[in-house]
Short mmCIF file of C-alpha atoms in Angstrom, two decimals:
data_model
loop_
_atom_site.label_atom_id
_atom_site.label_comp_id
_atom_site.label_asym_id
_atom_site.label_seq_id
_atom_site.Cartn_x
_atom_site.Cartn_y
_atom_site.Cartn_z
CA MET Q 1318 -23.43 13.04 -171.50
CA ASN Q 1319 -25.55 10.17 -170.07
CA ALA Q 1320 -28.45 10.89 -168.17
CA ARG Q 1321 -26.29 9.79 -164.44
CA GLN Q 1322 -23.29 12.40 -165.27
CA ARG Q 1323 -26.45 14.99 -166.02
CA ALA Q 1324 -27.82 14.45 -162.51
CA ALA Q 1325 -24.65 15.01 -161.05
CA GLY Q 1326 -23.96 17.77 -158.79
CA THR Q 1327 -20.92 20.19 -158.73
CA VAL Q 1328 -18.64 20.46 -156.44
CA THR Q 1329 -17.40 23.96 -154.54
CA VAL Q 1330 -13.59 23.89 -153.76
CA SER Q 1331 -12.41 25.19 -150.71
CA GLY Q 1332 -8.37 25.16 -151.73
CA VAL Q 1333 -6.49 23.61 -155.88
CA ASP Q 1334 -3.62 22.64 -154.68
CA ASP Q 1335 -2.46 21.03 -158.52
CA GLN Q 1336 -3.91 20.58 -161.99
CA THR Q 1337 -3.54 16.67 -163.13
CA GLY Q 1338 -4.77 18.14 -166.53
CA MET Q 1339 -7.46 19.99 -168.96
CA ASN Q 1340 -10.72 18.22 -167.45
CA ASP Q 1341 -8.62 17.55 -164.30
CA LYS Q 1342 -8.05 19.65 -161.28
CA ARG Q 1343 -7.03 18.00 -157.94
CA LEU Q 1344 -8.77 20.06 -155.04
CA ARG Q 1345 -9.88 19.50 -150.73
CA LEU Q 1346 -13.68 18.75 -151.65
CA ARG Q 1347 -15.83 20.77 -149.53
CA TYR Q 1348 -19.05 18.40 -150.14
CA ALA Q 1349 -18.04 14.37 -149.58
CA GLY Q 1350 -18.23 12.32 -152.54
CA ILE Q 1351 -17.93 8.34 -153.36
CA CYS Q 1352 -14.46 7.61 -156.32
CA ARG Q 1353 -15.48 7.07 -159.14
CA GLU Q 1354 -13.18 3.93 -160.45
CA CYS Q 1355 -13.36 1.89 -156.33
CA GLY Q 1356 -16.38 3.21 -155.10
CA MET Q 1357 -14.83 4.16 -151.66
CA ASP Q 1358 -16.28 7.34 -149.32
CA LEU Q 1359 -14.35 10.75 -150.12
CA PRO Q 1360 -15.12 12.72 -146.92
CA ALA Q 1361 -15.43 16.27 -146.91
CA ARG Q 1362 -11.99 18.10 -147.18
CA THR Q 1363 -10.42 14.82 -148.69
CA GLU Q 1364 -8.24 15.41 -151.20
CA ALA Q 1365 -9.62 14.20 -154.51
CA ILE Q 1366 -9.43 14.77 -158.36
CA TYR Q 1367 -12.35 16.31 -159.90
CA GLU Q 1368 -13.12 15.82 -163.47
CA ARG Q 1369 -14.51 19.03 -165.00
CA SER Q 1370 -16.90 17.57 -167.69
CA SER Q 1371 -18.57 14.72 -165.74
CA LYS Q 1372 -18.46 16.54 -162.43
CA THR Q 1373 -17.78 13.48 -160.20
CA VAL Q 1374 -14.28 12.35 -158.47
CA ARG Q 1375 -11.65 9.87 -157.92
CA CYS Q 1376 -9.38 9.08 -155.60
CA VAL Q 1377 -5.65 10.73 -156.33
CA ALA Q 1378 -3.82 6.86 -156.08
CA HIS Q 1379 -5.83 6.15 -159.56
CA GLY Q 1380 -4.27 9.17 -161.17
CA GLU Q 1381 -6.10 9.44 -165.03
CA PRO Q 1382 -9.42 7.78 -165.89
CA PRO Q 1383 -9.65 4.99 -168.52
CA GLU Q 1384 -11.87 6.28 -171.22
CA ASP Q 1385 -14.56 4.67 -170.74
CA ALA Q 1386 -15.21 5.19 -167.36
CA GLU Q 1387 -18.97 5.98 -166.15
CA VAL Q 1388 -20.46 7.38 -163.43
CA GLN Q 1389 -21.37 5.46 -159.63
CA VAL Q 1390 -22.46 7.49 -157.96
CA GLN Q 1391 -23.24 11.56 -157.70
CA LEU Q 1392 -20.99 13.85 -155.53
CA ILE Q 1393 -23.81 15.15 -152.12
CA GLU Q 1394 -24.44 18.60 -152.17
CA SER Q 1395 -25.22 19.35 -148.97
CA GLY Q 1396 -27.36 22.79 -150.07
CA THR Q 1397 -27.38 26.28 -149.45
CA PRO Q 1398 -28.25 27.47 -144.39
CA GLY Q 1399 -31.31 29.53 -145.04
CA GLY Q 1400 -31.80 28.78 -148.46
CA SER Q 1401 -35.68 28.83 -149.13
CA ALA Q 1402 -35.68 31.50 -146.35
CA ARG Q 1403 -33.71 33.70 -147.74
CA ARG Q 1404 -35.41 33.43 -151.71
CA GLU Q 1405 -39.06 34.12 -149.81
CA PHE Q 1406 -37.66 37.67 -148.43
CA GLU Q 1407 -36.13 38.20 -151.77
CA ARG Q 1408 -39.30 37.28 -153.70
CA ARG Q 1409 -41.85 39.31 -151.43
CA LYS Q 1410 -39.73 42.37 -151.17
CA ALA Q 1411 -39.78 42.55 -154.63
CA ALA Q 1412 -43.29 42.05 -154.98
CA ARG Q 1413 -44.40 44.92 -152.41
CA GLU Q 1414 -41.42 47.37 -154.19
CA ASN Q 1415 -42.85 46.40 -157.63
CA ARG Q 1416 -46.54 47.33 -156.62
CA ILE Q 1417 -45.93 50.69 -155.16
CA ARG Q 1418 -43.98 51.84 -157.99
CA ALA Q 1419 -46.43 50.17 -160.61
CA LYS Q 1420 -49.03 52.25 -158.43
CA HIS Q 1421 -47.28 55.54 -158.21
CA PRO Q 1422 -44.66 55.86 -160.93
CA ARG Q 1423 -43.26 59.23 -160.04
CA ILE Q 1424 -42.72 58.88 -156.14
CA GLY Q 1425 -42.35 54.99 -156.24
CA GLY Q 1426 -38.89 55.32 -155.01
CA PHE Q 1427 -39.71 58.23 -152.21
CA LEU Q 1428 -42.56 56.53 -150.55
CA LEU Q 1429 -40.11 53.14 -150.38
CA ALA Q 1430 -37.40 55.43 -148.37
CA LEU Q 1431 -39.15 56.65 -146.51
CA SER Q 1432 -41.30 53.12 -145.21
CA GLU Q 1433 -39.57 49.35 -144.25
CA ASP Q 1434 -41.33 46.02 -145.43
CA PRO Q 1435 -44.07 44.52 -143.37
CA GLN Q 1436 -43.29 42.74 -140.09
CA SER Q 1437 -44.08 39.46 -141.96
CA THR Q 1438 -41.56 39.58 -144.53
CA ARG Q 1439 -39.06 40.81 -142.51
CA ALA Q 1440 -39.79 37.60 -140.41
CA TRP Q 1441 -38.31 35.74 -143.39
CA ASP Q 1442 -34.94 38.09 -143.12
CA THR Q 1443 -34.45 37.91 -139.69
CA GLY Q 1444 -35.21 33.77 -139.94
CA ALA Q 1445 -32.68 33.70 -143.22
CA VAL Q 1446 -29.97 35.06 -140.90
CA GLY Q 1447 -30.35 32.41 -137.93
CA GLU Q 1448 -30.48 29.87 -139.99
CA GLU Q 1449 -27.34 30.74 -142.31
CA ARG Q 1450 -25.22 31.80 -138.70
CA LEU Q 1451 -26.09 28.60 -137.96
CA GLY Q 1452 -25.03 26.57 -140.84
CA ASN Q 1453 -21.43 28.39 -141.16
CA ARG Q 1454 -20.85 27.05 -137.61
CA LEU Q 1455 -22.06 23.28 -138.56
CA ASN Q 1456 -20.59 23.96 -141.64
CA ALA Q 1457 -16.97 24.53 -140.04
CA MET Q 1458 -18.10 21.07 -138.48
CA ALA Q 1459 -17.90 19.16 -141.08
CA SER Q 1460 -15.50 15.49 -141.09
CA ASP Q 1461 -16.24 12.12 -142.41
CA ALA Q 1462 -17.57 11.30 -139.30
CA LEU Q 1463 -19.93 14.28 -138.78
CA HIS Q 1464 -21.91 15.03 -141.84
CA VAL Q 1465 -24.55 18.23 -142.08
CA LEU Q 1466 -27.37 18.50 -144.79
CA HIS Q 1467 -29.06 21.94 -145.12
CA ASP Q 1468 -32.74 23.83 -146.34
CA ARG Q 1469 -34.16 20.22 -147.05
CA ARG Q 1470 -37.23 20.09 -148.78
CA LEU Q 1471 -40.23 17.98 -147.43
CA PRO Q 1472 -42.27 15.45 -148.67
CA GLY Q 1473 -45.96 16.20 -150.20
CA SER Q 1474 -45.21 19.71 -147.83
CA ARG Q 1475 -43.93 23.72 -148.38
CA ALA Q 1476 -41.92 22.58 -144.96
CA ASN Q 1477 -38.05 22.00 -145.02
CA ILE Q 1478 -35.76 21.70 -142.58
CA ASP Q 1479 -33.48 23.83 -141.70
CA HIS Q 1480 -30.48 21.33 -140.86
CA LEU Q 1481 -29.49 17.58 -140.37
CA VAL Q 1482 -26.61 16.77 -138.92
CA LEU Q 1483 -25.51 13.49 -138.69
CA SER Q 1484 -23.21 12.45 -135.89
CA PRO Q 1485 -22.06 8.83 -134.11
CA SER Q 1486 -24.44 9.83 -131.39
CA GLY Q 1487 -26.93 9.79 -134.31
CA VAL Q 1488 -29.15 12.10 -137.01
CA TYR Q 1489 -29.98 15.58 -135.60
CA VAL Q 1490 -33.25 17.27 -136.46
CA ILE Q 1491 -32.22 21.20 -136.03
CA ASP Q 1492 -34.83 24.05 -136.86
CA ALA Q 1493 -32.84 27.46 -136.41
CA LYS Q 1494 -34.68 30.71 -134.98
CA LYS Q 1495 -33.55 34.07 -133.93
CA TYR Q 1496 -36.03 34.69 -131.05
CA LYS Q 1497 -35.67 37.84 -128.67
CA GLY Q 1498 -36.10 37.03 -124.66
CA ARG Q 1499 -35.37 33.99 -122.27
CA PRO Q 1500 -36.61 30.49 -123.55
CA ARG Q 1501 -38.89 28.03 -120.69
CA LEU Q 1502 -40.69 25.45 -119.82
CA ARG Q 1503 -43.95 25.92 -118.78
CA VAL Q 1504 -45.89 23.30 -117.14
CA ASP Q 1505 -49.51 22.90 -116.81
CA GLY Q 1506 -51.79 20.33 -114.45
CA GLY Q 1507 -49.45 17.43 -113.34
CA LEU Q 1508 -51.29 15.80 -110.44
CA ILE Q 1509 -54.91 15.73 -111.39
CA ARG Q 1510 -55.19 17.05 -114.64
CA PRO Q 1511 -52.85 16.40 -117.99
CA ARG Q 1512 -49.64 17.61 -117.53
CA VAL Q 1513 -49.25 20.69 -120.64
CA GLU Q 1514 -46.08 21.33 -121.26
CA ARG Q 1515 -45.25 24.71 -123.35
CA LEU Q 1516 -42.68 26.78 -125.21
CA LEU Q 1517 -42.25 30.18 -124.12
CA VAL Q 1518 -39.43 32.69 -125.83
CA GLY Q 1519 -40.19 35.97 -124.09
CA THR Q 1520 -43.91 36.48 -124.12
CA ARG Q 1521 -43.76 34.35 -127.23
CA ASP Q 1522 -45.99 30.77 -127.04
CA CYS Q 1523 -43.77 28.96 -129.79
CA THR Q 1524 -45.37 25.68 -128.72
CA LYS Q 1525 -46.23 24.68 -132.44
CA VAL Q 1526 -42.15 24.98 -133.19
CA VAL Q 1527 -41.69 21.83 -131.24
CA ASP Q 1528 -44.60 19.91 -132.75
CA GLY Q 1529 -43.40 21.44 -136.55
CA VAL Q 1530 -39.72 19.58 -135.48
CA LEU Q 1531 -41.62 16.75 -134.29
CA LYS Q 1532 -42.93 16.20 -136.99
CA GLN Q 1533 -39.71 16.52 -139.04
CA VAL Q 1534 -38.10 13.76 -136.96
CA GLU Q 1535 -40.99 11.47 -137.56
CA VAL Q 1536 -39.80 12.27 -141.29
CA VAL Q 1537 -36.45 11.28 -141.22
CA ARG Q 1538 -37.23 8.11 -139.36
CA THR Q 1539 -38.97 6.73 -141.59
CA VAL Q 1540 -35.67 7.04 -143.69
CA VAL Q 1541 -33.53 6.42 -141.58
CA GLY Q 1542 -35.42 2.80 -140.13
CA ASP Q 1543 -35.84 2.38 -136.89
CA GLU Q 1544 -32.86 1.42 -135.29
CA ILE Q 1545 -31.44 4.90 -135.85
CA ALA Q 1546 -31.83 7.36 -132.80
CA VAL Q 1547 -32.99 10.55 -134.60
CA HIS Q 1548 -33.20 13.68 -132.01
CA GLY Q 1549 -34.71 16.79 -132.16
CA ALA Q 1550 -33.58 20.01 -131.16
CA LEU Q 1551 -34.01 24.22 -131.21
CA CYS Q 1552 -31.37 26.40 -131.60
CA PHE Q 1553 -32.24 29.60 -130.82
CA VAL Q 1554 -30.12 32.16 -132.03
CA ASP Q 1555 -29.35 35.07 -129.60
CA ALA Q 1556 -31.85 34.75 -127.36
CA ASP Q 1557 -31.85 36.10 -123.33
CA TRP Q 1558 -29.94 32.60 -122.20
CA PRO Q 1559 -28.13 32.87 -119.19
CA LEU Q 1560 -24.71 32.32 -117.91
CA ILE Q 1561 -25.51 29.12 -115.94
CA GLY Q 1562 -27.43 26.54 -116.64
CA GLY Q 1563 -30.89 27.39 -119.71
CA SER Q 1564 -30.91 24.89 -122.29
CA PHE Q 1565 -33.56 21.32 -121.22
CA ALA Q 1566 -36.53 19.02 -123.03
CA THR Q 1567 -39.84 19.59 -124.00
CA ARG Q 1568 -41.88 16.09 -125.46
CA GLY Q 1569 -38.12 14.67 -126.05
CA VAL Q 1570 -36.63 17.66 -128.10
CA GLU Q 1571 -33.76 19.55 -127.17
CA VAL Q 1572 -33.77 23.57 -126.70
CA VAL Q 1573 -30.04 24.65 -126.86
CA TRP Q 1574 -28.15 27.41 -128.13
CA PRO Q 1575 -25.37 27.14 -130.45
CA LYS Q 1576 -22.50 26.59 -129.29
CA ARG Q 1577 -24.33 24.05 -126.50
CA LEU Q 1578 -25.60 22.26 -129.66
CA VAL Q 1579 -22.11 22.05 -130.62
CA ALA Q 1580 -21.51 20.57 -128.02
CA ARG Q 1581 -24.26 17.79 -128.13
CA LEU Q 1582 -22.76 16.81 -131.69
CA GLU Q 1583 -19.77 16.20 -130.93
CA SER Q 1584 -20.31 13.17 -128.41
CA THR Q 1585 -19.32 9.94 -128.86
CA GLY Q 1586 -22.04 6.81 -130.37
CA PRO Q 1587 -21.94 3.47 -131.95
CA MET Q 1588 -22.06 4.42 -135.96
CA GLY Q 1589 -18.93 4.73 -137.44
CA VAL Q 1590 -17.87 6.20 -140.53
CA ASP Q 1591 -18.81 3.75 -143.00
CA THR Q 1592 -22.49 3.91 -141.65
CA LEU Q 1593 -22.63 8.06 -141.34
CA GLY Q 1594 -21.49 7.95 -144.77
CA ARG Q 1595 -24.37 6.02 -145.94
CA LEU Q 1596 -27.41 7.73 -144.21
CA HIS Q 1597 -25.91 10.90 -145.54
CA ARG Q 1598 -26.65 9.87 -149.07
CA LYS Q 1599 -29.79 8.02 -148.36
CA LEU Q 1600 -31.04 11.68 -146.18
CA ALA Q 1601 -29.53 13.38 -148.73
CA GLU Q 1602 -31.61 11.67 -151.74
CA ALA Q 1603 -34.69 11.03 -150.11
CA LEU Q 1604 -34.84 14.77 -148.90
CA PRO Q 1605 -33.13 17.01 -151.20
CA SER Q 1606 -32.35 20.59 -151.06
CA ALA Q 1607 -35.36 23.14 -150.76
#
């Protein structure tokens, strides 16, 4: 097995139709890929033949591969929604449990049963739930005209991008938050003093969250180039949104709820399927899973 084969990602099967050999499976792809024979894009949910030994795919029309066929492009792994947040929660939870059991060998289990994790630990669980719920909804939308990447690592940083969505109208950098309260925009100054916008959710000042999205947008823009529209979005899951209206933008970042975000992602735009496929691969390589 050569280096490119070892680097190839795995395919998650959403439905198996039949088998074409001991080493092959005919299936519907959950993640987009490239035919190893002709280089044609194979969007998510396309029927293809998956070769287990090399973890590559090829068009159904090609049948059995030649013996000397080589892997041309690795499969694209979309990532796990909330994966890094979920791992951090489990790490903190396990560390606390180990500390208490080590300090109180006899009654450690009893003390753990009577207490709960600190808020700083539970916040990671809450964040993971928000990312998982939104990520699953985005995955259900995936098609050859809408590509999704989750939990992508930012170069040179411990931060990550929750979700990236590529649609005909551009690339969307999405930060998912599971906060309580009503999101609103507070504007100070204007005529005489400098205009200052602050994002509040209930009484919580979330202005720094907007700063984070703007930084992520700039990173993505350096990858895709200035000719591609890159949009920033904050999606608050379970917030107290009003029945009418409610969404707004602050410093170019859209503040929305899941249903509103979905409608935005479904808007038409100039990018075709081929362009989306190329950008999908480019972003997946530049921003690996966290």
